Amino acid sequence: MNKGFDKATFKRSVIDNVKNMFRRTIDEATPQQVFQAVAFAVKDVIIDEWIASHKEYEKKDVKTVYYLSMEFLMGRALGNNIINICAHDEIKEVLDELGFDLNMIEDQEPDAALGNGGLGRLAACFLDSLATLGYPAYGCGIRYRYGMFKQKIENGYQIEVPDEWLKDGNPFEIRRPEYAQEVKFGGYVRIENVGGVNHFVQDGYQTVRAVPYDLPVIGYGNNVVNTLRIWDAEPVNTFNLDSFDRGDYQKAVEQENLAKTIVEVLYPNDNHYAGKELRLKQQYFFISASVQRAITKYKEKHEDIRKFHEKVVFQLNDTHPTVAIPELMRILLDEEGLTWEEAWDVTTRTCAYTNHTIMSEALEKWPIELFSRLLPRIYQIVEEINRRFQNQIQSMYPGNQDKLRSMSIIYDGQVKMAYMAIAASFSVNGVARLHTEILKNQELKDFYQMMPEKFNNKTNGITQRRFLLHGNPLLADWVTSKIGDEWITDLPHIKKLEIYADDEKCQQEFLNIKYQNKIRLAKYIKEHNGIDVDPRSIFDVQVKRLHEYKRQLMNILHVMYLYNQLKDNPEMDMVPRTFIFGAKAAAGYKRAKLTIKLINSVADVINNDKSIGGKIKVVFIENYRVSNAELIFAAADVSEQISTASKEASGTGNMKFMLNGALTLGTMDGANVEIVEEVGQEYAFIFGMSSDEVINYENNGGYYPMDIFNNDQEIRRVLMQLINGYYAPDNPELFRDIYNSLLNTKSSDKADTYFILKDFRSYAQAHERVDQAFRNEKWWAKAAILNISGSGKFTSDRTIEEYVRDIWHLEKVTVEM
Ligand code: PLP
Ligand code: GLG
């Protein structure tokens, strides 16, 4: 409950907003108009706190973290904001009185999908935790005109539709033209000698004006409101016809185009680097603007730029923002007049880097030609960083050419962003214990040996405010009724639920809630897919980006295998199972898109086969995103976390399922390892090769899937069904590429690089254990409750406290109202 919240005022404000914004009375307003009116009314409620928070930061002159990220997968704001101002019940009542249902109004809001998946959602959870814990923080990103595409499924295929999230305006944002910055691209660097000192001057460049939009990030019940600042691009001068004559015409057009295109769209690649020029422009655009602004702000209050790092820390969310390093160097050298040594000292005390993946195709390497043409002065600085770094390598390892080659920031015509990030950051962290160990002992071994003090682990976390309190109100209320509400801001408290795990009444209450949530999801599926699913069946869910390493293919192959068994023996004793998938594939990722088609083709055949008595259903949920994720987690019985061991750096979906009482069916990968450690092996279904085994095979040229194909008739049968038209009668060749990827054929390629066939049997056995376990209702309820009570470690509040303690060294601020 929010003590200061006045229902009558809020109601008045909603009614007035509808009038002023739309010239309508409340009873004439559309749900979208009511949403806008309510959102503005909420903004009204928090605006003073937003101002007060920043005043307090300034007064205390606190150190601030700038979380630099290309992606913030925020989802919807309204429901979350209402929860965090602790006025959910009151606002629900106000809307009831006005004749509107709060859920329906929340559904009017488009997701702010300025991110691809886990990496962007992690940034969003971090912002929630930073504000809730009272730490001064900015999120800095890009205001993409189009976020993550909307996925439509047509005839089983994924179709990408532009995400027009700004179509109706964004009620929470505030444009801040007073903080606009100029960002320069291209041209050339001239050296000007003034009184014996060389100055580097960029000439002949194009300019874009970066204009920030601020979004409030509301802490839970603490009056703290931080800021997510996303940059829009505008042309510097509005079109000037005079320039037609002066030969500047071409340039004016180009600048206008640059401004239009630069923030147009989010690249829809997750864990994959495409190397597009526009992407590098986006990176430099938002980084230059953010760094310039951070410096200006610092200088408003402080004289000595050499102490910048005492008040500012830049956290680089993956390598995407790594140009922050040379950009900060540039400003310190060229504009602030520091020496190289001084500038390097400040930069290396300001920047910290988080690695999110070991997938080689995700590593950013920019061709020198492109990099130097687009960012000529920045490139010079990178060269000098590299020259000095090489000297350092040589003095540590005299004569070792291998190290020099393999660790160089610039090598083979490319700039390697991860190496620059490591060389210039004071901290390098992985995102789960196993991942960090792999970084230290495998992927980044040379760097770890050279500078072990930089490396540390920060196991990811998620915000329980969105993914339990908001997403699963029935379970949230139940938890609170048992143990009080401290878990909302102190998740480890949820351990107290443990004592109810064996209590039969509580088990029944839990199962009822799960059942209600399954009905809620079943309704959504009926509405969106037209498929009837039975809420008494096991809801077995895999939702995440579509990626070969995440092995949705293994999941659907197993469904095909189960279906074969049922066809052979329709009386087979199995608990009815609903296999639920949700996944977007990158627009250019052919095999991933074909996997979606396969899932839908299998679904078509199975769902329409009356002979199996509805024992298996397969559902592909269209357009998986944060808002429907909240419904899905709440309704899941089984959480599929089946990546090839070593490939999933952490995963965060796994934690959201756990928090909502789903049991993990997974490999010992990423944060699954720590999840199992918290809940106990016996309350999860673990299978498959370990990361050591996988890495061992990889280092020794892979394995021979043909052996499995030849010796396991059931696997062979499933694979043959990929190429005999069983699921594609009109085009038997349709899934040939998938078949080839597993068995190959052309001796030049490796086959089954993600070890699907190798892990298949062990996966199938784990599924059998699930089937058996689910029959014992009491055991299942107990296991689910233990998953919930064991989830305390996985709050992003804990993760943020660790970043603060080990890397950022921030002070907590309280805001009195
Ligand atoms: N996409 C959305 C919409 C999510 O909510 C999540 C959850 O964390 C992810 C992607 C990441 O999922 P995973 O960790 O399973 O890759
Ligand atoms: C990456 C990784 C995930 C990780 C996430 C956040 O692939 O395993 O959970 O970052 O650290 N691209 C991602 O989602």
Coordinates of C-alpha atoms and ligand atoms in Angstrom, one line a residue, residues 73 75 111 115-122 125 270-271 460-462 466-467 542-545 549-550 552 582 584 623-630 633 639-641 648 650-657, ligand 1:
L73 CA 14.2 -5.2 -23.4
G75 CA 8.5 -4.9 -21.9
D111 CA 6.1 -3.9 -25.3
G115 CA 16.4 -5.8 -27.3
N116 CA 16.7 -9.3 -28.6
G117 CA 16.6 -11.6 -25.6
G118 CA 18.5 -12.4 -22.5
L119 CA 21.1 -9.7 -22.8
G120 CA 18.6 -6.9 -23.2
R121 CA 16.3 -8.3 -20.6
L122 CA 19.2 -8.5 -18.1
C125 CA 16.2 -6.3 -14.7
D270 CA 21.0 -12.6 -30.8
N271 CA 24.4 -14.0 -30.1
N460 CA 22.9 -13.2 -13.5
G461 CA 19.6 -12.6 -11.8
I462 CA 16.1 -11.5 -12.5
R466 CA 8.1 -8.2 -12.6
F467 CA 8.4 -12.0 -12.8
Q542 CA 10.8 -24.0 -24.1
V543 CA 10.7 -20.3 -24.7
K544 CA 13.8 -18.3 -25.8
R545 CA 15.4 -17.1 -29.0
Y549 CA 23.0 -24.1 -29.5
K550 CA 19.7 -23.9 -27.5
Q552 CA 14.9 -26.5 -29.9
G582 CA 8.0 -19.7 -28.3
K584 CA 12.0 -15.6 -32.7
N623 CA 5.6 -13.4 -31.1
Y624 CA 7.3 -14.5 -27.8
R625 CA 8.1 -11.4 -25.9
V626 CA 8.3 -10.0 -22.3
S627 CA 4.5 -9.5 -21.9
N628 CA 3.4 -13.0 -22.8
A629 CA 6.5 -14.4 -21.2
E630 CA 5.0 -13.4 -17.8
F633 CA 6.4 -18.7 -16.8
S639 CA 11.3 -25.6 -17.9
E640 CA 13.4 -26.8 -20.9
Q641 CA 17.0 -25.5 -20.5
E648 CA 24.7 -20.9 -22.8
S650 CA 24.0 -18.2 -18.1
G651 CA 20.4 -18.1 -19.2
T652 CA 17.8 -16.0 -17.2
G653 CA 14.6 -17.6 -18.4
N654 CA 15.7 -20.7 -16.4
M655 CA 15.5 -18.5 -13.2
K656 CA 12.1 -17.1 -14.1
F657 CA 10.6 -20.6 -14.5
Ligands
PLP1 N1 13.3 -13.2 -24.2 C1 12.4 -12.9 -23.3 C2 11.2 -12.1 -23.7 C3 12.6 -13.2 -22.0 O1 11.7 -12.8 -21.0 C4 13.8 -13.9 -21.6 C5 13.9 -14.3 -20.2 O2 14.9 -14.1 -19.5 C6 14.7 -14.2 -22.6 C7 14.5 -13.9 -23.9 C8 16.0 -15.0 -22.3 O3 15.7 -16.4 -22.2 P1 16.9 -17.4 -22.0 O4 17.6 -17.1 -20.8 O5 16.1 -18.7 -21.9 O6 17.7 -17.4 -23.3

